[in-house]
Amino acid sequence: METATRSFQEQIQEGIPAELPAPKPYDPDTNHAPKRKDILSKEEKVLALQNALRYFPQKWHKELAPEFAEELKKYGRIYMYRFRPDYDMYARPIEEYPGNSQQAKAIMLMIQNNLDP
């Protein structure tokens, strides 16, 4: 198995990292969705932040909340750029995805295919 493939498999199996990764810059060379109109109420924005933060340990919320709020303000979405994977985003052959379920592997493949720049 190639190092790049193993690296991809190790990264994708990691899930949410044990340590908070350093912030990653906005990549202007990547195609991005257009900014959404600012139509959310204050309460809806708070709910959006709460929903985004619920996936992460409480100890990270103080640092992530302002970052996610800025993304919501600037782009109209919470992208969680800090957690953007380091591997190239493209659909790989299904056998390169880790897992025991062909259906789960197919879902990962389809998601990466949709995100392929």
PDB file of C-alpha atoms in Angstrom:
ATOM      1  CA  MET A   1       0.000   0.000   0.000  1.00  0.00           C
ATOM      2  CA  GLU A   2       1.331   3.465  -0.887  1.00  0.00           C
ATOM      3  CA  THR A   3       2.316   5.965   1.783  1.00  0.00           C
ATOM      4  CA  ALA A   4      -0.153   8.529   0.425  1.00  0.00           C
ATOM      5  CA  THR A   5      -2.998   6.017   0.629  1.00  0.00           C
ATOM      6  CA  ARG A   6      -2.000   4.932   4.135  1.00  0.00           C
ATOM      7  CA  SER A   7      -1.751   8.561   5.158  1.00  0.00           C
ATOM      8  CA  PHE A   8      -5.218   9.230   3.770  1.00  0.00           C
ATOM      9  CA  GLN A   9      -6.633   6.204   5.584  1.00  0.00           C
ATOM     10  CA  GLU A  10      -4.980   7.179   8.859  1.00  0.00           C
ATOM     11  CA  GLN A  11      -6.283  10.728   8.577  1.00  0.00           C
ATOM     12  CA  ILE A  12      -9.832   9.774   7.656  1.00  0.00           C
ATOM     13  CA  GLN A  13     -10.000   7.251  10.503  1.00  0.00           C
ATOM     14  CA  GLU A  14      -8.825   9.819  13.038  1.00  0.00           C
ATOM     15  CA  GLY A  15     -12.126  11.677  13.085  1.00  0.00           C
ATOM     16  CA  ILE A  16     -12.134  14.691  15.394  1.00  0.00           C
ATOM     17  CA  PRO A  17      -8.512  15.153  16.493  1.00  0.00           C
ATOM     18  CA  ALA A  18      -7.487  14.729  20.130  1.00  0.00           C
ATOM     19  CA  GLU A  19      -5.763  18.132  20.087  1.00  0.00           C
ATOM     20  CA  LEU A  20      -7.234  21.320  18.677  1.00  0.00           C
ATOM     21  CA  PRO A  21      -5.494  21.908  15.339  1.00  0.00           C
ATOM     22  CA  ALA A  22      -4.036  25.282  14.478  1.00  0.00           C
ATOM     23  CA  PRO A  23      -6.256  27.575  12.398  1.00  0.00           C
ATOM     24  CA  LYS A  24      -5.920  27.169   8.639  1.00  0.00           C
ATOM     25  CA  PRO A  25      -6.088  30.143   6.306  1.00  0.00           C
ATOM     26  CA  TYR A  26      -8.842  30.661   3.780  1.00  0.00           C
ATOM     27  CA  ASP A  27      -7.627  29.189   0.499  1.00  0.00           C
ATOM     28  CA  PRO A  28      -8.396  31.664  -2.315  1.00  0.00           C
ATOM     29  CA  ASP A  29      -7.299  29.084  -4.909  1.00  0.00           C
ATOM     30  CA  THR A  30     -10.144  26.740  -3.942  1.00  0.00           C
ATOM     31  CA  ASN A  31     -13.567  27.213  -5.507  1.00  0.00           C
ATOM     32  CA  HIS A  32     -15.978  28.345  -2.770  1.00  0.00           C
ATOM     33  CA  ALA A  33     -19.732  28.603  -2.566  1.00  0.00           C
ATOM     34  CA  PRO A  34     -21.056  32.164  -2.867  1.00  0.00           C
ATOM     35  CA  LYS A  35     -21.644  34.080   0.360  1.00  0.00           C
ATOM     36  CA  ARG A  36     -25.153  33.626   1.680  1.00  0.00           C
ATOM     37  CA  LYS A  37     -27.367  36.605   2.387  1.00  0.00           C
ATOM     38  CA  ASP A  38     -27.484  37.641   6.039  1.00  0.00           C
ATOM     39  CA  ILE A  39     -31.058  36.523   6.719  1.00  0.00           C
ATOM     40  CA  LEU A  40     -30.661  34.666  10.027  1.00  0.00           C
ATOM     41  CA  SER A  41     -32.056  36.262  13.163  1.00  0.00           C
ATOM     42  CA  LYS A  42     -29.778  36.722  16.181  1.00  0.00           C
ATOM     43  CA  GLU A  43     -31.380  33.656  17.774  1.00  0.00           C
ATOM     44  CA  GLU A  44     -30.818  31.577  14.628  1.00  0.00           C
ATOM     45  CA  LYS A  45     -27.158  32.603  14.553  1.00  0.00           C
ATOM     46  CA  VAL A  46     -26.744  31.557  18.186  1.00  0.00           C
ATOM     47  CA  LEU A  47     -28.418  28.240  17.358  1.00  0.00           C
ATOM     48  CA  ALA A  48     -26.109  27.755  14.360  1.00  0.00           C
ATOM     49  CA  LEU A  49     -23.085  28.286  16.614  1.00  0.00           C
ATOM     50  CA  GLN A  50     -24.448  25.917  19.262  1.00  0.00           C
ATOM     51  CA  ASN A  51     -25.085  23.278  16.612  1.00  0.00           C
ATOM     52  CA  ALA A  52     -21.547  23.625  15.232  1.00  0.00           C
ATOM     53  CA  LEU A  53     -19.894  23.527  18.659  1.00  0.00           C
ATOM     54  CA  ARG A  54     -21.745  20.440  19.892  1.00  0.00           C
ATOM     55  CA  TYR A  55     -19.382  18.184  17.941  1.00  0.00           C
ATOM     56  CA  PHE A  56     -16.316  19.387  19.827  1.00  0.00           C
ATOM     57  CA  PRO A  57     -15.075  19.110  23.412  1.00  0.00           C
ATOM     58  CA  GLN A  58     -16.363  21.842  25.725  1.00  0.00           C
ATOM     59  CA  LYS A  59     -12.792  22.978  26.446  1.00  0.00           C
ATOM     60  CA  TRP A  60     -12.452  24.094  22.800  1.00  0.00           C
ATOM     61  CA  HIS A  61     -15.660  26.158  22.688  1.00  0.00           C
ATOM     62  CA  LYS A  62     -14.093  29.385  23.988  1.00  0.00           C
ATOM     63  CA  GLU A  63     -11.616  29.400  21.097  1.00  0.00           C
ATOM     64  CA  LEU A  64     -13.905  28.000  18.398  1.00  0.00           C
ATOM     65  CA  ALA A  65     -17.040  30.080  19.088  1.00  0.00           C
ATOM     66  CA  PRO A  66     -15.621  33.450  17.930  1.00  0.00           C
ATOM     67  CA  GLU A  67     -13.915  31.773  14.978  1.00  0.00           C
ATOM     68  CA  PHE A  68     -17.143  30.081  13.846  1.00  0.00           C
ATOM     69  CA  ALA A  69     -19.117  33.299  14.458  1.00  0.00           C
ATOM     70  CA  GLU A  70     -16.686  35.163  12.188  1.00  0.00           C
ATOM     71  CA  GLU A  71     -17.090  32.521   9.469  1.00  0.00           C
ATOM     72  CA  LEU A  72     -20.874  32.824   9.736  1.00  0.00           C
ATOM     73  CA  LYS A  73     -20.647  36.618   9.494  1.00  0.00           C
ATOM     74  CA  LYS A  74     -18.100  36.658   6.669  1.00  0.00           C
ATOM     75  CA  TYR A  75     -19.361  33.772   4.512  1.00  0.00           C
ATOM     76  CA  GLY A  76     -22.933  33.146   5.687  1.00  0.00           C
ATOM     77  CA  ARG A  77     -21.928  29.604   6.664  1.00  0.00           C
ATOM     78  CA  ILE A  78     -19.822  27.904   9.315  1.00  0.00           C
ATOM     79  CA  TYR A  79     -17.134  26.004   7.419  1.00  0.00           C
ATOM     80  CA  MET A  80     -14.862  25.009  10.322  1.00  0.00           C
ATOM     81  CA  TYR A  81     -11.832  25.760   8.130  1.00  0.00           C
ATOM     82  CA  ARG A  82      -9.478  24.803  10.955  1.00  0.00           C
ATOM     83  CA  PHE A  83     -10.602  21.181  10.518  1.00  0.00           C
ATOM     84  CA  ARG A  84     -10.143  21.066   6.739  1.00  0.00           C
ATOM     85  CA  PRO A  85      -8.309  17.824   5.916  1.00  0.00           C
ATOM     86  CA  ASP A  86      -4.721  17.916   4.695  1.00  0.00           C
ATOM     87  CA  TYR A  87      -5.213  15.185   2.098  1.00  0.00           C
ATOM     88  CA  ASP A  88      -6.265  15.990  -1.459  1.00  0.00           C
ATOM     89  CA  MET A  89     -10.020  15.998  -1.931  1.00  0.00           C
ATOM     90  CA  TYR A  90     -11.082  13.675  -4.732  1.00  0.00           C
ATOM     91  CA  ALA A  91     -13.004  10.418  -5.071  1.00  0.00           C
ATOM     92  CA  ARG A  92     -10.619   7.504  -4.654  1.00  0.00           C
ATOM     93  CA  PRO A  93     -11.271   3.906  -5.671  1.00  0.00           C
ATOM     94  CA  ILE A  94     -13.723   2.436  -3.160  1.00  0.00           C
ATOM     95  CA  GLU A  95     -11.180  -0.093  -1.854  1.00  0.00           C
ATOM     96  CA  GLU A  96      -8.978   2.777  -0.603  1.00  0.00           C
ATOM     97  CA  TYR A  97     -11.636   3.843   1.919  1.00  0.00           C
ATOM     98  CA  PRO A  98     -11.344   2.192   5.329  1.00  0.00           C
ATOM     99  CA  GLY A  99     -14.274   0.285   6.745  1.00  0.00           C
ATOM    100  CA  ASN A 100     -16.235  -2.937   6.697  1.00  0.00           C
ATOM    101  CA  SER A 101     -19.358  -1.602   4.985  1.00  0.00           C
ATOM    102  CA  GLN A 102     -19.381  -1.069   1.232  1.00  0.00           C
ATOM    103  CA  GLN A 103     -22.278   1.354   1.727  1.00  0.00           C
ATOM    104  CA  ALA A 104     -20.261   3.505   4.155  1.00  0.00           C
ATOM    105  CA  LYS A 105     -17.284   3.474   1.798  1.00  0.00           C
ATOM    106  CA  ALA A 106     -19.578   4.489  -1.063  1.00  0.00           C
ATOM    107  CA  ILE A 107     -20.944   7.417   0.974  1.00  0.00           C
ATOM    108  CA  MET A 108     -17.405   8.665   1.704  1.00  0.00           C
ATOM    109  CA  LEU A 109     -16.556   8.300  -1.989  1.00  0.00           C
ATOM    110  CA  MET A 110     -19.663  10.261  -3.063  1.00  0.00           C
ATOM    111  CA  ILE A 111     -18.991  13.060  -0.566  1.00  0.00           C
ATOM    112  CA  GLN A 112     -15.412  13.415  -1.764  1.00  0.00           C
ATOM    113  CA  ASN A 113     -16.550  13.299  -5.381  1.00  0.00           C
ATOM    114  CA  ASN A 114     -18.924  16.210  -4.699  1.00  0.00           C
ATOM    115  CA  LEU A 115     -16.138  18.194  -2.994  1.00  0.00           C
ATOM    116  CA  ASP A 116     -13.542  17.494  -5.694  1.00  0.00           C
ATOM    117  CA  PRO A 117     -12.269  20.888  -6.827  1.00  0.00           C
TER     118      PRO A 117
END
